[in-house]
Every structure is written in structure tokens, then in C-alpha cells.
PDB file of C-alpha atoms in Angstrom:
ATOM      1  CA  GLN A   1      -8.560  19.417  -4.182  1.00  0.00           C
ATOM      2  CA  LYS A   2      -7.566  16.280  -2.524  1.00  0.00           C
ATOM      3  CA  GLU A   3      -6.506  16.347   0.863  1.00  0.00           C
ATOM      4  CA  VAL A   4      -4.771  13.943   3.173  1.00  0.00           C
ATOM      5  CA  GLU A   5      -4.317  15.170   6.652  1.00  0.00           C
ATOM      6  CA  GLN A   6      -2.348  13.978   9.524  1.00  0.00           C
ATOM      7  CA  ASN A   7      -1.349  15.479  12.953  1.00  0.00           C
ATOM      8  CA  SER A   8       2.324  16.979  12.646  1.00  0.00           C
ATOM      9  CA  GLY A   9       3.250  15.572  16.090  1.00  0.00           C
ATOM     10  CA  PRO A  10       5.352  15.266  17.459  1.00  0.00           C
ATOM     11  CA  LEU A  11       4.314  12.319  18.818  1.00  0.00           C
ATOM     12  CA  SER A  12       6.390  10.785  21.481  1.00  0.00           C
ATOM     13  CA  VAL A  13       6.228   7.376  23.362  1.00  0.00           C
ATOM     14  CA  PRO A  14       8.351   5.313  25.532  1.00  0.00           C
ATOM     15  CA  GLU A  15      10.288   2.332  24.347  1.00  0.00           C
ATOM     16  CA  GLY A  16       8.019  -0.668  24.124  1.00  0.00           C
ATOM     17  CA  ALA A  17       4.582   1.276  23.937  1.00  0.00           C
ATOM     18  CA  ILE A  18       2.349   1.427  21.399  1.00  0.00           C
ATOM     19  CA  ALA A  19       2.258   4.586  18.913  1.00  0.00           C
ATOM     20  CA  SER A  20      -0.782   4.976  17.139  1.00  0.00           C
ATOM     21  CA  LEU A  21      -0.736   7.475  14.099  1.00  0.00           C
ATOM     22  CA  ASN A  22      -3.857   8.692  12.761  1.00  0.00           C
ATOM     23  CA  CYS A  23      -4.831  10.519   8.928  1.00  0.00           C
ATOM     24  CA  THR A  24      -8.203  11.518   7.304  1.00  0.00           C
ATOM     25  CA  TYR A  25      -8.366  11.601   3.398  1.00  0.00           C
ATOM     26  CA  SER A  26     -10.942  13.648   1.525  1.00  0.00           C
ATOM     27  CA  ASP A  27     -11.565  11.654  -1.828  1.00  0.00           C
ATOM     28  CA  ARG A  28     -14.443   9.060  -0.849  1.00  0.00           C
ATOM     29  CA  GLY A  29     -13.524   7.741  -4.206  1.00  0.00           C
ATOM     30  CA  SER A  30     -10.298   6.137  -3.047  1.00  0.00           C
ATOM     31  CA  GLN A  31      -9.683   3.095  -2.586  1.00  0.00           C
ATOM     32  CA  SER A  32      -5.251   2.681  -1.796  1.00  0.00           C
ATOM     33  CA  PHE A  33      -3.659   3.870   1.002  1.00  0.00           C
ATOM     34  CA  PHE A  34      -0.255   3.341   1.896  1.00  0.00           C
ATOM     35  CA  TRP A  35       2.277   4.604   4.934  1.00  0.00           C
ATOM     36  CA  TYR A  36       5.373   5.185   4.435  1.00  0.00           C
ATOM     37  CA  ARG A  37       8.168   6.260   6.705  1.00  0.00           C
ATOM     38  CA  GLN A  38      10.792   8.960   6.126  1.00  0.00           C
ATOM     39  CA  TYR A  39      13.840   9.386   7.983  1.00  0.00           C
ATOM     40  CA  SER A  40      15.182  13.242   7.896  1.00  0.00           C
ATOM     41  CA  GLY A  41      16.880  14.018   4.659  1.00  0.00           C
ATOM     42  CA  LYS A  42      15.758  10.542   3.217  1.00  0.00           C
ATOM     43  CA  SER A  43      12.941   9.575   0.668  1.00  0.00           C
ATOM     44  CA  PRO A  44      10.133   7.875   1.813  1.00  0.00           C
ATOM     45  CA  GLU A  45       9.857   3.810   2.327  1.00  0.00           C
ATOM     46  CA  LEU A  46       6.615   1.776   2.026  1.00  0.00           C
ATOM     47  CA  ILE A  47       5.866   0.333   5.409  1.00  0.00           C
ATOM     48  CA  MET A  48       2.296  -0.762   4.681  1.00  0.00           C
ATOM     49  CA  SER A  49      -0.602  -0.862   2.264  1.00  0.00           C
ATOM     50  CA  ILE A  50      -4.058  -1.338   2.793  1.00  0.00           C
ATOM     51  CA  TYR A  51      -7.355  -1.584   0.640  1.00  0.00           C
ATOM     52  CA  SER A  52     -10.193  -3.056   2.802  1.00  0.00           C
ATOM     53  CA  ASN A  53     -11.977  -2.213   5.841  1.00  0.00           C
ATOM     54  CA  GLY A  54     -10.563  -3.520   8.929  1.00  0.00           C
ATOM     55  CA  ASP A  55      -7.031  -4.255  10.257  1.00  0.00           C
ATOM     56  CA  LYS A  56      -3.682  -5.517   8.462  1.00  0.00           C
ATOM     57  CA  GLU A  57      -0.927  -6.701  10.243  1.00  0.00           C
ATOM     58  CA  ASP A  58       2.518  -7.046   9.306  1.00  0.00           C
ATOM     59  CA  GLY A  59       4.902  -7.416  12.035  1.00  0.00           C
ATOM     60  CA  ARG A  60       5.075  -4.909  14.695  1.00  0.00           C
ATOM     61  CA  PHE A  61       2.499  -2.503  12.243  1.00  0.00           C
ATOM     62  CA  THR A  62      -1.171  -2.932  11.961  1.00  0.00           C
ATOM     63  CA  ALA A  63      -2.769  -0.359   9.501  1.00  0.00           C
ATOM     64  CA  GLN A  64      -6.493   0.016  10.009  1.00  0.00           C
ATOM     65  CA  LEU A  65      -8.891   1.199   7.310  1.00  0.00           C
ATOM     66  CA  ASN A  66     -12.551   2.691   7.959  1.00  0.00           C
ATOM     67  CA  LYS A  67     -13.696   4.114   4.340  1.00  0.00           C
ATOM     68  CA  ALA A  68     -17.243   5.148   5.503  1.00  0.00           C
ATOM     69  CA  SER A  69     -15.309   7.991   8.134  1.00  0.00           C
ATOM     70  CA  GLN A  70     -12.580   8.278   5.475  1.00  0.00           C
ATOM     71  CA  TYR A  71      -9.877   7.158   8.222  1.00  0.00           C
ATOM     72  CA  VAL A  72      -6.660   5.414   8.083  1.00  0.00           C
ATOM     73  CA  SER A  73      -4.528   4.610  10.924  1.00  0.00           C
ATOM     74  CA  LEU A  74      -1.068   2.506  11.690  1.00  0.00           C
ATOM     75  CA  LEU A  75      -0.344   1.320  15.007  1.00  0.00           C
ATOM     76  CA  ILE A  76       3.232   0.362  15.898  1.00  0.00           C
ATOM     77  CA  ARG A  77       3.612  -2.009  18.616  1.00  0.00           C
ATOM     78  CA  ASP A  78       6.687  -2.419  20.953  1.00  0.00           C
ATOM     79  CA  SER A  79       7.862   0.997  19.521  1.00  0.00           C
ATOM     80  CA  GLN A  80      11.418   1.350  19.176  1.00  0.00           C
ATOM     81  CA  PRO A  81      13.780   4.316  19.148  1.00  0.00           C
ATOM     82  CA  SER A  82      14.692   3.115  15.616  1.00  0.00           C
ATOM     83  CA  ASP A  83      11.109   3.893  14.612  1.00  0.00           C
ATOM     84  CA  SER A  84      11.486   7.344  15.366  1.00  0.00           C
ATOM     85  CA  ALA A  85      10.769   9.270  11.731  1.00  0.00           C
ATOM     86  CA  THR A  86       8.102  11.064  10.096  1.00  0.00           C
ATOM     87  CA  TYR A  87       5.330   8.303   9.195  1.00  0.00           C
ATOM     88  CA  LEU A  88       3.381   9.486   5.701  1.00  0.00           C
ATOM     89  CA  CYS A  89      -0.055   8.581   4.856  1.00  0.00           C
ATOM     90  CA  ALA A  90      -0.560   8.320   1.310  1.00  0.00           C
ATOM     91  CA  VAL A  91      -3.875   7.839  -0.437  1.00  0.00           C
ATOM     92  CA  LEU A  92      -3.902   6.823  -4.165  1.00  0.00           C
ATOM     93  CA  ASN A  93      -5.945   9.357  -6.125  1.00  0.00           C
ATOM     94  CA  SER A  94      -9.072   7.793  -7.537  1.00  0.00           C
ATOM     95  CA  GLY A  95      -9.201   7.509 -11.214  1.00  0.00           C
ATOM     96  CA  TYR A  96      -5.361   8.078 -11.246  1.00  0.00           C
ATOM     97  CA  SER A  97      -2.274   6.542 -10.784  1.00  0.00           C
ATOM     98  CA  THR A  98      -1.005   9.379  -8.443  1.00  0.00           C
ATOM     99  CA  LEU A  99      -0.433   9.311  -4.770  1.00  0.00           C
ATOM    100  CA  THR A 100      -1.607  12.559  -2.624  1.00  0.00           C
ATOM    101  CA  PHE A 101       0.702  12.622   0.776  1.00  0.00           C
ATOM    102  CA  GLY A 102      -0.173  14.106   4.278  1.00  0.00           C
ATOM    103  CA  LYS A 103       2.231  16.289   5.936  1.00  0.00           C
ATOM    104  CA  GLY A 104       3.504  13.143   8.032  1.00  0.00           C
ATOM    105  CA  THR A 105       3.463  12.747  11.681  1.00  0.00           C
ATOM    106  CA  MET A 106       6.746  13.103  13.583  1.00  0.00           C
ATOM    107  CA  LEU A 107       7.232   9.992  16.189  1.00  0.00           C
ATOM    108  CA  LEU A 108       9.862  10.303  18.843  1.00  0.00           C
ATOM    109  CA  VAL A 109      10.426   6.700  20.842  1.00  0.00           C
ATOM    110  CA  SER A 110      12.508   7.541  23.768  1.00  0.00           C
ATOM    111  CA  PRO A 111      14.660   4.547  25.196  1.00  0.00           C
TER     112      PRO A 111
ATOM    113  CA  GLY B   1      13.922  -5.078  -4.423  1.00  0.00           C
ATOM    114  CA  ALA B   2      13.823  -2.586  -6.950  1.00  0.00           C
ATOM    115  CA  VAL B   3      16.225   0.148  -7.025  1.00  0.00           C
ATOM    116  CA  VAL B   4      15.832   3.540  -8.438  1.00  0.00           C
ATOM    117  CA  SER B   5      19.064   5.815  -8.499  1.00  0.00           C
ATOM    118  CA  GLN B   6      18.899   9.352  -7.980  1.00  0.00           C
ATOM    119  CA  HIS B   7      21.833  11.503  -9.087  1.00  0.00           C
ATOM    120  CA  PRO B   8      22.841  13.718  -7.727  1.00  0.00           C
ATOM    121  CA  SER B   9      22.211  13.266  -4.150  1.00  0.00           C
ATOM    122  CA  TRP B  10      22.577  17.357  -3.259  1.00  0.00           C
ATOM    123  CA  VAL B  11      23.438  20.333  -5.272  1.00  0.00           C
ATOM    124  CA  ILE B  12      24.417  23.367  -4.156  1.00  0.00           C
ATOM    125  CA  CYS B  13      24.429  26.269  -7.414  1.00  0.00           C
ATOM    126  CA  LYS B  14      24.346  29.972  -7.869  1.00  0.00           C
ATOM    127  CA  SER B  15      21.348  31.842  -8.712  1.00  0.00           C
ATOM    128  CA  GLY B  16      20.653  31.830 -12.536  1.00  0.00           C
ATOM    129  CA  THR B  17      21.843  28.532 -13.171  1.00  0.00           C
ATOM    130  CA  SER B  18      20.395  25.272 -14.049  1.00  0.00           C
ATOM    131  CA  VAL B  19      20.499  22.452 -12.665  1.00  0.00           C
ATOM    132  CA  LYS B  20      20.065  18.855 -13.945  1.00  0.00           C
ATOM    133  CA  ILE B  21      18.631  15.880 -11.727  1.00  0.00           C
ATOM    134  CA  GLU B  22      18.777  12.224 -13.258  1.00  0.00           C
ATOM    135  CA  CYS B  23      16.722   9.305 -11.963  1.00  0.00           C
ATOM    136  CA  ARG B  24      17.100   5.886 -13.376  1.00  0.00           C
ATOM    137  CA  SER B  25      15.406   2.627 -12.567  1.00  0.00           C
ATOM    138  CA  LEU B  26      18.304   0.276 -12.281  1.00  0.00           C
ATOM    139  CA  ASP B  27      16.531  -3.352 -12.667  1.00  0.00           C
ATOM    140  CA  PHE B  28      13.200  -2.624 -13.932  1.00  0.00           C
ATOM    141  CA  GLN B  29      11.370  -0.750 -16.985  1.00  0.00           C
ATOM    142  CA  ALA B  30       9.480   2.292 -15.935  1.00  0.00           C
ATOM    143  CA  THR B  31       7.168   3.560 -18.497  1.00  0.00           C
ATOM    144  CA  THR B  32       6.026   6.330 -15.842  1.00  0.00           C
ATOM    145  CA  MET B  33       8.089   8.229 -13.195  1.00  0.00           C
ATOM    146  CA  PHE B  34       7.106  10.942 -10.776  1.00  0.00           C
ATOM    147  CA  TRP B  35       8.582  13.758  -9.602  1.00  0.00           C
ATOM    148  CA  TYR B  36       8.001  15.466  -5.942  1.00  0.00           C
ATOM    149  CA  ARG B  37       9.194  18.469  -4.718  1.00  0.00           C
ATOM    150  CA  GLN B  38       8.899  18.476   0.125  1.00  0.00           C
ATOM    151  CA  PHE B  39      10.021  21.833   1.485  1.00  0.00           C
ATOM    152  CA  PRO B  40      11.249  21.481   5.487  1.00  0.00           C
ATOM    153  CA  LYS B  41       8.166  19.632   7.459  1.00  0.00           C
ATOM    154  CA  GLN B  42       5.830  19.507   4.624  1.00  0.00           C
ATOM    155  CA  SER B  43       4.111  16.708   2.326  1.00  0.00           C
ATOM    156  CA  LEU B  44       5.465  15.654  -0.625  1.00  0.00           C
ATOM    157  CA  MET B  45       3.706  17.483  -3.400  1.00  0.00           C
ATOM    158  CA  LEU B  46       3.502  15.780  -6.817  1.00  0.00           C
ATOM    159  CA  MET B  47       5.078  18.201  -9.531  1.00  0.00           C
ATOM    160  CA  ALA B  48       4.652  16.329 -12.644  1.00  0.00           C
ATOM    161  CA  THR B  49       4.119  12.841 -14.089  1.00  0.00           C
ATOM    162  CA  SER B  50       6.701  11.514 -16.603  1.00  0.00           C
ATOM    163  CA  ASN B  51       5.825   9.162 -19.048  1.00  0.00           C
ATOM    164  CA  GLU B  52       8.085   7.619 -21.647  1.00  0.00           C
ATOM    165  CA  GLY B  53       7.959   8.643 -24.862  1.00  0.00           C
ATOM    166  CA  SER B  54       5.633  11.478 -24.529  1.00  0.00           C
ATOM    167  CA  LYS B  55       5.044  14.924 -22.307  1.00  0.00           C
ATOM    168  CA  ALA B  56       4.755  15.109 -19.521  1.00  0.00           C
ATOM    169  CA  THR B  57       1.652  16.054 -17.262  1.00  0.00           C
ATOM    170  CA  TYR B  58       2.834  19.220 -15.038  1.00  0.00           C
ATOM    171  CA  GLU B  59       0.181  19.943 -11.964  1.00  0.00           C
ATOM    172  CA  GLN B  60      -1.463  22.774 -11.281  1.00  0.00           C
ATOM    173  CA  GLY B  61       0.698  25.552 -10.369  1.00  0.00           C
ATOM    174  CA  VAL B  62       3.999  23.965 -11.763  1.00  0.00           C
ATOM    175  CA  GLU B  63       5.537  25.785 -14.474  1.00  0.00           C
ATOM    176  CA  LYS B  64       6.377  23.524 -17.005  1.00  0.00           C
ATOM    177  CA  ASP B  65       9.188  26.356 -18.829  1.00  0.00           C
ATOM    178  CA  LYS B  66      11.016  26.452 -15.501  1.00  0.00           C
ATOM    179  CA  PHE B  67      10.678  22.361 -14.748  1.00  0.00           C
ATOM    180  CA  LEU B  68      11.671  20.619 -17.659  1.00  0.00           C
ATOM    181  CA  ILE B  69      11.251  17.056 -17.733  1.00  0.00           C
ATOM    182  CA  ASN B  70      12.377  14.780 -20.297  1.00  0.00           C
ATOM    183  CA  HIS B  71      11.888  10.536 -20.044  1.00  0.00           C
ATOM    184  CA  ALA B  72      13.549   9.773 -23.090  1.00  0.00           C
ATOM    185  CA  SER B  73      13.855   5.782 -22.206  1.00  0.00           C
ATOM    186  CA  LEU B  74      12.220   3.328 -19.820  1.00  0.00           C
ATOM    187  CA  THR B  75      14.619   3.839 -17.192  1.00  0.00           C
ATOM    188  CA  LEU B  76      15.704   7.667 -17.472  1.00  0.00           C
ATOM    189  CA  SER B  77      13.870  10.611 -16.527  1.00  0.00           C
ATOM    190  CA  THR B  78      15.364  13.953 -15.934  1.00  0.00           C
ATOM    191  CA  LEU B  79      14.586  16.929 -14.011  1.00  0.00           C
ATOM    192  CA  THR B  80      15.983  20.336 -15.175  1.00  0.00           C
ATOM    193  CA  VAL B  81      15.271  23.407 -13.052  1.00  0.00           C
ATOM    194  CA  THR B  82      16.222  26.228 -15.092  1.00  0.00           C
ATOM    195  CA  SER B  83      17.301  29.492 -14.103  1.00  0.00           C
ATOM    196  CA  ALA B  84      17.078  28.188 -10.077  1.00  0.00           C
ATOM    197  CA  HIS B  85      16.100  31.010  -7.604  1.00  0.00           C
ATOM    198  CA  PRO B  86      16.613  30.477  -3.679  1.00  0.00           C
ATOM    199  CA  GLU B  87      12.949  29.843  -3.516  1.00  0.00           C
ATOM    200  CA  ASP B  88      13.728  26.818  -5.504  1.00  0.00           C
ATOM    201  CA  SER B  89      15.759  25.458  -2.962  1.00  0.00           C
ATOM    202  CA  SER B  90      14.152  22.028  -1.934  1.00  0.00           C
ATOM    203  CA  PHE B  91      13.829  17.971  -1.503  1.00  0.00           C
ATOM    204  CA  TYR B  92      13.311  16.942  -5.090  1.00  0.00           C
ATOM    205  CA  ILE B  93      12.330  12.960  -5.035  1.00  0.00           C
ATOM    206  CA  CYS B  94      11.796  11.218  -7.948  1.00  0.00           C
ATOM    207  CA  SER B  95       9.549   7.587  -8.023  1.00  0.00           C
ATOM    208  CA  ALA B  96       9.154   5.009 -10.391  1.00  0.00           C
ATOM    209  CA  SER B  97       6.564   2.900 -11.135  1.00  0.00           C
ATOM    210  CA  GLY B  98       6.918  -1.082 -11.392  1.00  0.00           C
ATOM    211  CA  GLY B  99       3.154  -1.150 -12.342  1.00  0.00           C
ATOM    212  CA  GLY B 100       0.729   0.250 -10.010  1.00  0.00           C
ATOM    213  CA  ALA B 101       0.791   2.507  -6.619  1.00  0.00           C
ATOM    214  CA  GLU B 102       2.018  -0.638  -4.792  1.00  0.00           C
ATOM    215  CA  LYS B 103       5.132  -0.849  -6.589  1.00  0.00           C
ATOM    216  CA  LEU B 104       6.173   2.902  -6.680  1.00  0.00           C
ATOM    217  CA  PHE B 105      10.139   3.183  -5.449  1.00  0.00           C
ATOM    218  CA  PHE B 106      11.526   6.082  -4.689  1.00  0.00           C
ATOM    219  CA  GLY B 107      14.859   7.417  -5.677  1.00  0.00           C
ATOM    220  CA  SER B 108      17.331   8.669  -2.714  1.00  0.00           C
ATOM    221  CA  GLY B 109      16.456  12.404  -3.389  1.00  0.00           C
ATOM    222  CA  THR B 110      18.357  15.533  -4.280  1.00  0.00           C
ATOM    223  CA  GLN B 111      18.814  18.581  -1.939  1.00  0.00           C
ATOM    224  CA  LEU B 112      18.944  21.660  -4.206  1.00  0.00           C
ATOM    225  CA  SER B 113      20.058  24.931  -2.636  1.00  0.00           C
ATOM    226  CA  VAL B 114      20.212  27.788  -4.466  1.00  0.00           C
ATOM    227  CA  LEU B 115      22.262  30.296  -2.929  1.00  0.00           C
TER     228      LEU B 115
END
């Protein structure tokens, strides 16, 4: 059973701080990793994708991947109250075209 | 960007009735659509993969006779929850692939409440 693990949180940070979200996965063959943001009662929206070891930056977001440790993270700089949501880590299953999602980490950014 | 329309957004029904949920890709052809279910504070669980013109592939533990999936065209997939029961109450989300996981677009979701 392929698993994706995330700390459910909530992770509370003050406005302007850096939020760090973490994810581990069990499928060593996975090559593609995604971070989604989901507001309560809404469907997920893609924030970042990462495929290679190292960092990938897009605006205030940085995804980090370490395949040897089977670890993916998402950093949000200058956190805003509007960033308050649940962040889902998703892993593309090796050999398939389906995604396995983690349970998500709830982020709360206080003004 | 690409749009996936899902309808209805929410539905309340009596136990024993059937509910149909539609998922449409509005500006692209989706050969593959996915149906997920999400319980409160849980992850999205893949229920089935729907391929246009062929039978859906169901994940382990999902009853194919209860959750009927039809993907009759490249822009429409439907999920019918037959003889719904309170334990089927959940948030159902479809997604459509425009080619690869990078181009996976989600519908707005359907909140099903079975009384």
C-alpha cells in the first residue's frame, strides 16, 4: 500500500513568517510530486510540482525534494492570512497515472 | 486555464435513493477522468479511474455495483451512487486529465448528505 504521510497540524504561524510543511512517501519509484492547496469545502488547486532533487521556487513558494530520504517539503515565505488552508501533498504512483494524496496539513496564519 | 465543471455542488437525499454526479471538461478533451471521495479531515481517496469508451477501473474496496461510472464521451463522466446510505455521505470530487498529472484539473466537488 503506497502511503503519503503528513502532519495534520494545525500549523500556526504569524503573518509574515515562513511556514514549513513536510511530507514523506513510501513509494521509492515515485518521480513526480505535487502540492495542492484546499480551502474548506472546496476542491484542491495545484500550487507546485517538483520532479528533481533540490529546490524549486515559484514566488513565495519553494518546494524541496529529497528522493533518498523520500521527503518533500513546501515553504511559504511571507505567510498571509489568505494562505490559511489545508495543504495536500500528492505523489504520482510509479507505473501508473494516479495520484496518492496525504491527509493534508492545516495551516493557520494569524494577522 | 482548463475548467472542469462538476454538478451538483451539494445534494441531500433520503437513504435508498440514487444520486448522479456529472463531471464535464469544458475546454479540453479528457480521455481519463478520476473520481475521488474525501471524508472530513481525511485525504482524497481515489475511487476509480474512468476511461472514455471503456469500463472504469475501480480501486480496491470500492464497490463497482454501488458506484456506477459512465464515461460516454471525451468531455463527460458520471458517477451514480446507487441506493445511497448515510455512510456514503462524503465530498465527491472528479478530476480530468489533459495529459499527465501536471495537467490534472479538479471539479468543484459535490457534497453528498444522505439522511
